[in-house]
Amino acid sequence: MSNEEKKEPKKSGRPKISYYWIYALIAVVLLGFNLINLDPRVKEVAPNEFYQMVKENDIEKIKVINEKYANIYIKSSLISTDSAAFKKKYEKVGKSPLFKSVNKGPHYQIEIGEVKVFNDNLATLQKDIPFEQRLAPEYETRTNWIGPLINIGLPLLILVGLMVFLMRRMGNAAGGPGGQIFNIGKSKATLFDQNTKVNVTFKDVAGLDEAKEEVMEVVDFLKNPSKYTNLGGKIPKGVLLVGSPGTGKTLLAKAVAGEAAVPFFSMSGSDFVEMFVGVGASRVRDLFKQAREKAPCIIFIDEIDAIGRARGKGNMSGGNDERENTLNQLLVEMDGFSTDKGVIIMAASNRPDVLDSALLRPGRFDRQIGIDKPDLAGREAIFKVHLRNIKISPKISAKTLAEQTPGFAGAEIANVCNEAALIAARRNKREVEMDDFQYALDRVIGGLEKKNKIIAPREKKTIAYHEAGHAICGWFLEHASPLVKVTIVPRGIGTLGYAQYLPKDEYITTTEQLLDRMCMTLGGRAAERIIFDKISTGAQSDLDQVTKMGYSMIAVFGMNEKVGNVSFYDMQNQNQFAKPYSDDTARLIDTEVRKLIDTQYDRAIALLKEKEDLLHKLANELLNTEVLLREDVERILGRRPADKILELKAKEEEQEDQPSTEDDSQDVANS
Ligand code: ADP
Ligand code: ZN
């Protein structure tokens, strides 16, 4: 999603009381009660003072509470300032602090140890006092309700507070005014309608011509539905856009809404799923209800695989039930309205293979539109769209840029353009120039350049030979992709340099191509081994790639004779607990992968040994200039043999075009 999709600022007139202050207040008060004495008026008295009181016969009454402490009541004649017997030392406790009236007591409090000892002490102290006047403690048992209240109530209060807090946050995310707990089942879709107009049109979507043509029909239908329904035709309810991330699926869906000038609901698949059970389903229901009110309109669900994954597979955790409910609700809703209502659902996914087949049945997402990464012409067109928005020097050509960005998706191209503009601005330029684009490209491919990352000369040498090893292998292997650029400028974390290749626009890869690619990927480590007779950790990501490639070739593409023509593709996304093959097969796969990688490694070593002088040359050149483009490499290594072969073949084909019976029969025999 792009940043246009900002939410409207909320305008809520009510002053917001912060509930957290209230909770805090309650907590403090409760805690306070627990810490200070039960009765704030009562003063703790030291034993000596107490004995003195007893000896002087000042005490009216002693109440022992819970056999723990004693409340002491002083005779009222002693504390009242009016009385003649008033004792100055009781002045402080004589008045109750709140009302300044006479304090009826208890006036003091004392901790008693053992009750029996306390009584004995009292008796000894009072031995001079006449028996009738002696004090006899009263006993009282009080249940302390504050303690349990705090023990149980406080955690409860905190829990409830936390719940309310969470729900409020979710409610707010739902975007309703004063979003509260009740909004949790509301859909979180962002709506673009007349007020928040979608101003994306097909003009902004470059390339993707076939896809545009397909969705054009949808636009036409939304504009004048009667044209289609009069003839009894049915318009697809759902259109599934399939393609890798950043290829412009969201953009295309928005363009459809923009062209048709209808409201556009946008939501991501993961927005449906929440930790509360049943929320997803009710959000789906709500979304469709809103959409029906606004029809004709488009609902766009990004990353539908978040809810649309095949049901009942890899069912290990309970969370799946919730997802299934959401999916079921979606299916129900899609069946529940007829197309002439004018609600069209577009969804995007980059993993159509994991989607539940029920979703793809007629009447649901019955139309699938594949959106591939753009080819050269497509990239040029996308560059043109994005270059419109920045001030560029007239020297810049979209074509050159497109040539340098093999494998880029639209989002990355947009990113490069933006990055280049920022870099030019930082360099205080009036317009964006080619070297800004170069810099931006490097940055997008390899991460940030580490200008001040200091690399020891010996390390730099290792990196240079490593990258040169890749480049040489790629150069001389017939089926490897042609090289675009080698650099040893360190970037980001982990990448110390890279060699960039131009993948061919092909849909099928042959065994030879994969083997050559593997050999080339191992070329870095092989070069290190030959030159330094040491290997480094720098090849970790290479090895990772090679391992993945090896397992794919054998267990997925069925490219190994011993393992045979089997494919265990499914197991890659499912849990490991249910391997679809036996332990023996697993062992076989492991050994075959190992063998495969070893063979390619040996091949890389042999090739590099043969071309060792070229390896030295290329590495030294890299150490000097740090970046080598294709032309530089060609200058050092000579023309690429594969290119020569291609030329030869092209010539042969030209000759074959002239009819010749002999050639024809040979062709048949060969095939
Ligand atoms: P997806 O939904 O496929 O992941 P988006 O539609 O969000 O990708 O694309 C992200 C951005 O990439 C878009 O906002 C746009 O700037 C750029 N982009 C992608 N494809 C194209 C294209 N074909 N033409 C122009 N811009 C594109
Ligand atoms: Zn490498």
mmCIF file of C-alpha atoms in Angstrom, residues 406-669:
data_model
loop_
_atom_site.group_PDB
_atom_site.id
_atom_site.type_symbol
_atom_site.label_atom_id
_atom_site.label_comp_id
_atom_site.label_asym_id
_atom_site.label_seq_id
_atom_site.Cartn_x
_atom_site.Cartn_y
_atom_site.Cartn_z
ATOM 1 C CA PRO A 406 17.198 -6.761 -14.424
ATOM 2 C CA GLY A 407 14.742 -8.479 -12.143
ATOM 3 C CA PHE A 408 13.442 -5.288 -10.611
ATOM 4 C CA ALA A 409 9.757 -4.994 -9.829
ATOM 5 C CA GLY A 410 7.809 -1.767 -10.155
ATOM 6 C CA ALA A 411 8.108 -0.955 -6.484
ATOM 7 C CA GLU A 412 11.885 -1.197 -6.653
ATOM 8 C CA ILE A 413 11.990 1.025 -9.697
ATOM 9 C CA ALA A 414 9.866 3.606 -7.905
ATOM 10 C CA ASN A 415 12.258 3.297 -5.010
ATOM 11 C CA VAL A 416 15.319 3.835 -7.214
ATOM 12 C CA CYS A 417 13.815 6.986 -8.727
ATOM 13 C CA ASN A 418 12.944 8.381 -5.343
ATOM 14 C CA GLU A 419 16.339 7.473 -3.926
ATOM 15 C CA ALA A 420 18.129 9.143 -6.840
ATOM 16 C CA ALA A 421 16.157 12.342 -6.313
ATOM 17 C CA LEU A 422 17.057 12.344 -2.619
ATOM 18 C CA ILE A 423 20.725 11.768 -3.348
ATOM 19 C CA ALA A 424 20.784 14.578 -5.915
ATOM 20 C CA ALA A 425 19.118 16.872 -3.405
ATOM 21 C CA ARG A 426 21.713 15.995 -0.805
ATOM 22 C CA ARG A 427 24.406 16.886 -3.311
ATOM 23 C CA ASN A 428 22.678 20.247 -3.911
ATOM 24 C CA LYS A 429 22.040 19.596 -7.573
ATOM 25 C CA ARG A 430 19.481 21.329 -9.746
ATOM 26 C CA GLU A 431 18.515 18.129 -11.510
ATOM 27 C CA VAL A 432 19.017 14.447 -11.017
ATOM 28 C CA GLU A 433 21.914 13.053 -13.013
ATOM 29 C CA MET A 434 23.049 9.639 -14.086
ATOM 30 C CA ASP A 435 25.576 9.167 -11.308
ATOM 31 C CA ASP A 436 22.843 9.800 -8.768
ATOM 32 C CA PHE A 437 20.954 6.973 -10.363
ATOM 33 C CA GLN A 438 24.035 4.756 -10.280
ATOM 34 C CA TYR A 439 24.392 5.443 -6.610
ATOM 35 C CA ALA A 440 20.719 4.809 -5.999
ATOM 36 C CA LEU A 441 20.889 1.537 -7.894
ATOM 37 C CA ASP A 442 23.797 0.309 -5.838
ATOM 38 C CA ARG A 443 21.959 1.287 -2.754
ATOM 39 C CA VAL A 444 18.765 -0.499 -3.658
ATOM 40 C CA ILE A 445 20.622 -3.616 -4.764
ATOM 41 C CA GLY A 446 23.201 -3.870 -2.067
ATOM 42 C CA GLY A 447 21.971 -1.768 0.800
ATOM 43 C CA LEU A 448 23.745 1.259 2.143
ATOM 44 C CA GLU A 449 27.313 1.844 1.132
ATOM 45 C CA LYS A 450 29.548 1.675 4.120
ATOM 46 C CA LYS A 451 31.742 4.652 3.374
ATOM 47 C CA ASN A 452 33.661 4.459 6.560
ATOM 48 C CA LYS A 453 33.706 0.735 6.987
ATOM 49 C CA ILE A 454 37.365 0.044 7.070
ATOM 50 C CA ILE A 455 38.447 -3.085 5.341
ATOM 51 C CA ALA A 456 41.941 -4.343 5.807
ATOM 52 C CA PRO A 457 43.847 -4.557 2.506
ATOM 53 C CA ARG A 458 44.205 -8.309 2.875
ATOM 54 C CA GLU A 459 40.451 -8.688 3.346
ATOM 55 C CA LYS A 460 39.807 -6.507 0.360
ATOM 56 C CA LYS A 461 42.036 -8.754 -1.683
ATOM 57 C CA THR A 462 40.067 -11.792 -0.604
ATOM 58 C CA ILE A 463 36.829 -10.119 -1.609
ATOM 59 C CA ALA A 464 38.257 -9.068 -4.966
ATOM 60 C CA TYR A 465 39.345 -12.610 -5.783
ATOM 61 C CA HIS A 466 36.033 -13.981 -4.554
ATOM 62 C CA GLU A 467 33.992 -11.719 -6.815
ATOM 63 C CA ALA A 468 36.422 -12.195 -9.693
ATOM 64 C CA GLY A 469 35.936 -15.942 -9.277
ATOM 65 C CA HIS A 470 32.177 -15.516 -9.692
ATOM 66 C CA ALA A 471 32.659 -13.264 -12.695
ATOM 67 C CA ILE A 472 35.074 -15.574 -14.502
ATOM 68 C CA CYS A 473 32.910 -18.645 -13.977
ATOM 69 C CA GLY A 474 29.893 -16.746 -15.212
ATOM 70 C CA TRP A 475 31.834 -15.494 -18.212
ATOM 71 C CA PHE A 476 33.077 -18.801 -19.495
ATOM 72 C CA LEU A 477 30.147 -21.055 -18.656
ATOM 73 C CA GLU A 478 27.880 -21.272 -21.624
ATOM 74 C CA HIS A 479 24.535 -21.305 -19.852
ATOM 75 C CA ALA A 480 25.202 -18.824 -17.069
ATOM 76 C CA SER A 481 23.442 -15.480 -17.172
ATOM 77 C CA PRO A 482 25.442 -12.627 -18.670
ATOM 78 C CA LEU A 483 27.178 -10.340 -16.234
ATOM 79 C CA VAL A 484 26.106 -6.750 -15.685
ATOM 80 C CA LYS A 485 28.421 -5.487 -13.003
ATOM 81 C CA VAL A 486 30.953 -6.583 -10.385
ATOM 82 C CA THR A 487 31.791 -4.488 -7.380
ATOM 83 C CA ILE A 488 33.725 -4.863 -4.173
ATOM 84 C CA VAL A 489 32.354 -1.774 -2.464
ATOM 85 C CA PRO A 490 31.129 -3.056 0.871
ATOM 86 C CA ARG A 491 27.465 -2.570 1.518
ATOM 87 C CA GLY A 492 25.056 -3.265 4.293
ATOM 88 C CA ILE A 493 25.464 -6.125 6.639
ATOM 89 C CA GLY A 494 26.908 -9.246 5.195
ATOM 90 C CA THR A 495 27.413 -8.202 1.602
ATOM 91 C CA LEU A 496 30.972 -7.320 0.922
ATOM 92 C CA GLY A 497 30.577 -7.029 -2.796
ATOM 93 C CA TYR A 498 28.436 -8.513 -5.457
ATOM 94 C CA ALA A 499 28.311 -9.613 -9.037
ATOM 95 C CA GLN A 500 25.060 -8.754 -10.760
ATOM 96 C CA TYR A 501 23.755 -10.803 -13.651
ATOM 97 C CA LEU A 502 21.130 -10.269 -16.266
ATOM 98 C CA PRO A 503 18.651 -13.102 -16.065
ATOM 99 C CA LYS A 504 17.117 -13.994 -19.393
ATOM 100 C CA ASP A 505 13.439 -13.490 -19.858
ATOM 101 C CA GLU A 506 12.709 -17.168 -19.866
ATOM 102 C CA TYR A 507 10.106 -19.212 -18.119
ATOM 103 C CA ILE A 508 11.741 -22.600 -18.175
ATOM 104 C CA THR A 509 15.177 -23.244 -16.856
ATOM 105 C CA THR A 510 17.121 -26.227 -18.101
ATOM 106 C CA THR A 511 19.343 -28.515 -16.110
ATOM 107 C CA GLU A 512 22.417 -27.074 -17.824
ATOM 108 C CA GLN A 513 21.476 -23.569 -16.804
ATOM 109 C CA LEU A 514 20.977 -24.577 -13.204
ATOM 110 C CA LEU A 515 24.260 -26.463 -13.123
ATOM 111 C CA ASP A 516 26.146 -23.541 -14.608
ATOM 112 C CA ARG A 517 24.508 -21.179 -12.195
ATOM 113 C CA MET A 518 25.519 -23.416 -9.320
ATOM 114 C CA CYS A 519 29.075 -23.627 -10.590
ATOM 115 C CA MET A 520 29.206 -19.866 -10.903
ATOM 116 C CA THR A 521 27.875 -19.370 -7.400
ATOM 117 C CA LEU A 522 30.570 -21.676 -6.065
ATOM 118 C CA GLY A 523 33.185 -19.781 -8.096
ATOM 119 C CA GLY A 524 33.760 -17.295 -5.287
ATOM 120 C CA ARG A 525 34.814 -19.870 -2.760
ATOM 121 C CA ALA A 526 36.753 -21.827 -5.378
ATOM 122 C CA ALA A 527 38.812 -18.739 -6.225
ATOM 123 C CA GLU A 528 39.625 -18.218 -2.572
ATOM 124 C CA ARG A 529 40.712 -21.819 -2.281
ATOM 125 C CA ILE A 530 42.990 -21.637 -5.332
ATOM 126 C CA ILE A 531 44.637 -18.307 -4.600
ATOM 127 C CA PHE A 532 44.918 -18.302 -0.827
ATOM 128 C CA ASP A 533 44.471 -22.000 -0.148
ATOM 129 C CA LYS A 534 42.130 -20.822 2.542
ATOM 130 C CA ILE A 535 38.438 -20.303 2.633
ATOM 131 C CA SER A 536 36.503 -17.591 4.424
ATOM 132 C CA THR A 537 33.068 -17.016 5.847
ATOM 133 C CA GLY A 538 32.355 -14.618 2.986
ATOM 134 C CA ALA A 539 30.769 -17.369 0.955
ATOM 135 C CA GLN A 540 27.986 -18.093 3.400
ATOM 136 C CA SER A 541 25.150 -16.669 1.314
ATOM 137 C CA ASP A 542 26.584 -18.355 -1.789
ATOM 138 C CA LEU A 543 26.514 -21.700 -0.042
ATOM 139 C CA ASP A 544 23.036 -21.063 1.194
ATOM 140 C CA GLN A 545 21.899 -20.445 -2.379
ATOM 141 C CA VAL A 546 23.708 -23.483 -3.677
ATOM 142 C CA THR A 547 22.169 -25.727 -1.057
ATOM 143 C CA LYS A 548 18.679 -24.510 -1.793
ATOM 144 C CA MET A 549 19.292 -24.873 -5.487
ATOM 145 C CA GLY A 550 20.596 -28.409 -5.045
ATOM 146 C CA TYR A 551 17.630 -29.578 -3.017
ATOM 147 C CA SER A 552 15.221 -27.931 -5.436
ATOM 148 C CA MET A 553 16.837 -29.610 -8.422
ATOM 149 C CA ILE A 554 16.635 -33.037 -6.908
ATOM 150 C CA ALA A 555 13.554 -33.013 -4.723
ATOM 151 C CA VAL A 556 11.392 -30.531 -6.610
ATOM 152 C CA PHE A 557 12.372 -30.479 -10.269
ATOM 153 C CA GLY A 558 13.115 -34.177 -10.508
ATOM 154 C CA MET A 559 16.491 -33.626 -12.103
ATOM 155 C CA ASN A 560 18.276 -36.595 -10.619
ATOM 156 C CA GLU A 561 18.232 -40.066 -12.095
ATOM 157 C CA LYS A 562 18.473 -41.983 -8.857
ATOM 158 C CA VAL A 563 15.763 -40.053 -7.070
ATOM 159 C CA GLY A 564 13.716 -40.021 -10.217
ATOM 160 C CA ASN A 565 10.923 -37.943 -11.604
ATOM 161 C CA VAL A 566 9.347 -36.978 -8.349
ATOM 162 C CA SER A 567 8.590 -33.621 -6.832
ATOM 163 C CA PHE A 568 8.076 -32.918 -3.177
ATOM 164 C CA TYR A 569 7.219 -29.293 -3.659
ATOM 165 C CA ASP A 570 4.381 -29.342 -1.184
ATOM 166 C CA MET A 571 6.528 -30.348 1.722
ATOM 167 C CA GLN A 572 8.412 -27.094 1.591
ATOM 168 C CA ASN A 573 5.522 -25.145 2.988
ATOM 169 C CA GLN A 574 4.052 -27.817 5.175
ATOM 170 C CA ASN A 575 5.314 -29.055 8.470
ATOM 171 C CA GLN A 576 8.300 -31.322 8.657
ATOM 172 C CA PHE A 577 6.410 -33.880 10.679
ATOM 173 C CA ALA A 578 4.757 -35.345 7.653
ATOM 174 C CA LYS A 579 7.472 -35.922 5.091
ATOM 175 C CA PRO A 580 5.980 -37.461 2.009
ATOM 176 C CA TYR A 581 8.897 -39.856 1.577
ATOM 177 C CA SER A 582 10.730 -42.478 3.550
ATOM 178 C CA ASP A 583 13.954 -42.085 5.449
ATOM 179 C CA ASP A 584 15.749 -43.966 2.692
ATOM 180 C CA THR A 585 14.658 -41.436 0.115
ATOM 181 C CA ALA A 586 15.679 -38.641 2.442
ATOM 182 C CA ARG A 587 19.139 -40.160 2.739
ATOM 183 C CA LEU A 588 19.337 -40.625 -1.015
ATOM 184 C CA ILE A 589 18.363 -37.012 -1.615
ATOM 185 C CA ASP A 590 21.004 -35.847 0.840
ATOM 186 C CA THR A 591 23.799 -37.845 -0.779
ATOM 187 C CA GLU A 592 22.770 -36.842 -4.273
ATOM 188 C CA VAL A 593 22.679 -33.159 -3.358
ATOM 189 C CA ARG A 594 26.113 -33.491 -1.835
ATOM 190 C CA LYS A 595 27.427 -35.222 -4.930
ATOM 191 C CA LEU A 596 25.907 -32.575 -7.177
ATOM 192 C CA ILE A 597 27.438 -29.701 -5.248
ATOM 193 C CA ASP A 598 30.829 -31.401 -5.034
ATOM 194 C CA THR A 599 30.888 -31.956 -8.779
ATOM 195 C CA GLN A 600 30.091 -28.332 -9.497
ATOM 196 C CA TYR A 601 32.673 -27.158 -6.998
ATOM 197 C CA ASP A 602 35.318 -29.300 -8.677
ATOM 198 C CA ARG A 603 34.219 -27.888 -11.991
ATOM 199 C CA ALA A 604 34.620 -24.338 -10.739
ATOM 200 C CA ILE A 605 38.078 -25.166 -9.380
ATOM 201 C CA ALA A 606 39.158 -26.705 -12.691
ATOM 202 C CA LEU A 607 37.852 -23.773 -14.697
ATOM 203 C CA LEU A 608 39.509 -21.200 -12.475
ATOM 204 C CA LYS A 609 42.804 -23.082 -12.486
ATOM 205 C CA GLU A 610 42.731 -23.017 -16.224
ATOM 206 C CA LYS A 611 42.028 -19.277 -16.291
ATOM 207 C CA GLU A 612 44.230 -18.387 -13.364
ATOM 208 C CA ASP A 613 46.078 -15.580 -15.148
ATOM 209 C CA LEU A 614 42.756 -13.972 -16.062
ATOM 210 C CA LEU A 615 41.620 -14.347 -12.480
ATOM 211 C CA HIS A 616 44.658 -12.401 -11.287
ATOM 212 C CA LYS A 617 44.087 -9.734 -13.914
ATOM 213 C CA LEU A 618 40.430 -9.263 -13.081
ATOM 214 C CA ALA A 619 40.985 -9.251 -9.338
ATOM 215 C CA ASN A 620 43.734 -6.648 -9.628
ATOM 216 C CA GLU A 621 41.565 -4.468 -11.798
ATOM 217 C CA LEU A 622 38.789 -4.789 -9.220
ATOM 218 C CA LEU A 623 41.177 -3.800 -6.450
ATOM 219 C CA ASN A 624 42.066 -0.687 -8.422
ATOM 220 C CA THR A 625 38.662 0.474 -9.536
ATOM 221 C CA GLU A 626 36.279 -1.376 -7.203
ATOM 222 C CA VAL A 627 33.525 -1.409 -9.823
ATOM 223 C CA LEU A 628 33.620 -3.094 -13.216
ATOM 224 C CA LEU A 629 30.844 -2.899 -15.748
ATOM 225 C CA ARG A 630 30.277 -5.390 -18.505
ATOM 226 C CA GLU A 631 32.453 -3.504 -21.012
ATOM 227 C CA ASP A 632 35.411 -3.448 -18.614
ATOM 228 C CA VAL A 633 35.121 -7.142 -18.023
ATOM 229 C CA GLU A 634 34.973 -7.801 -21.732
ATOM 230 C CA ARG A 635 38.132 -5.735 -22.187
ATOM 231 C CA ILE A 636 39.970 -7.924 -19.686
ATOM 232 C CA LEU A 637 38.550 -11.349 -20.437
ATOM 233 C CA GLY A 638 37.874 -11.053 -24.144
ATOM 234 C CA ARG A 639 34.538 -11.754 -25.740
ATOM 235 C CA ARG A 640 32.226 -14.114 -23.987
ATOM 236 C CA PRO A 641 32.315 -17.535 -25.652
ATOM 237 C CA ALA A 642 28.573 -17.961 -25.190
ATOM 238 C CA ASP A 643 27.957 -14.803 -27.187
ATOM 239 C CA LYS A 644 30.032 -16.165 -30.037
ATOM 240 C CA ILE A 645 28.066 -19.384 -29.975
ATOM 241 C CA LEU A 646 24.821 -17.442 -30.044
ATOM 242 C CA GLU A 647 26.012 -15.509 -33.062
ATOM 243 C CA LEU A 648 26.994 -18.690 -34.826
ATOM 244 C CA LYS A 649 23.620 -20.201 -34.121
ATOM 245 C CA ALA A 650 21.856 -17.116 -35.431
ATOM 246 C CA LYS A 651 23.846 -17.414 -38.628
ATOM 247 C CA GLU A 652 23.035 -21.091 -38.943
ATOM 248 C CA GLU A 653 19.366 -20.390 -38.528
ATOM 249 C CA GLU A 654 19.519 -17.847 -41.277
ATOM 250 C CA GLN A 655 20.983 -20.475 -43.548
ATOM 251 C CA GLU A 656 18.447 -23.044 -42.419
ATOM 252 C CA ASP A 657 15.692 -20.741 -43.527
ATOM 253 C CA GLN A 658 16.634 -21.602 -47.074
ATOM 254 C CA PRO A 659 14.819 -24.855 -47.805
ATOM 255 C CA SER A 660 16.975 -27.922 -48.035
ATOM 256 C CA THR A 661 15.560 -31.423 -47.773
ATOM 257 C CA GLU A 662 18.707 -32.865 -46.284
ATOM 258 C CA ASP A 663 18.723 -30.393 -43.395
ATOM 259 C CA ASP A 664 15.111 -31.077 -42.624
ATOM 260 C CA SER A 665 15.560 -34.790 -42.232
ATOM 261 C CA GLN A 666 18.530 -34.207 -39.978
ATOM 262 C CA ASP A 667 16.446 -31.957 -37.746
ATOM 263 C CA VAL A 668 13.871 -34.651 -37.266
ATOM 264 C CA ALA A 669 16.516 -37.171 -36.407
#
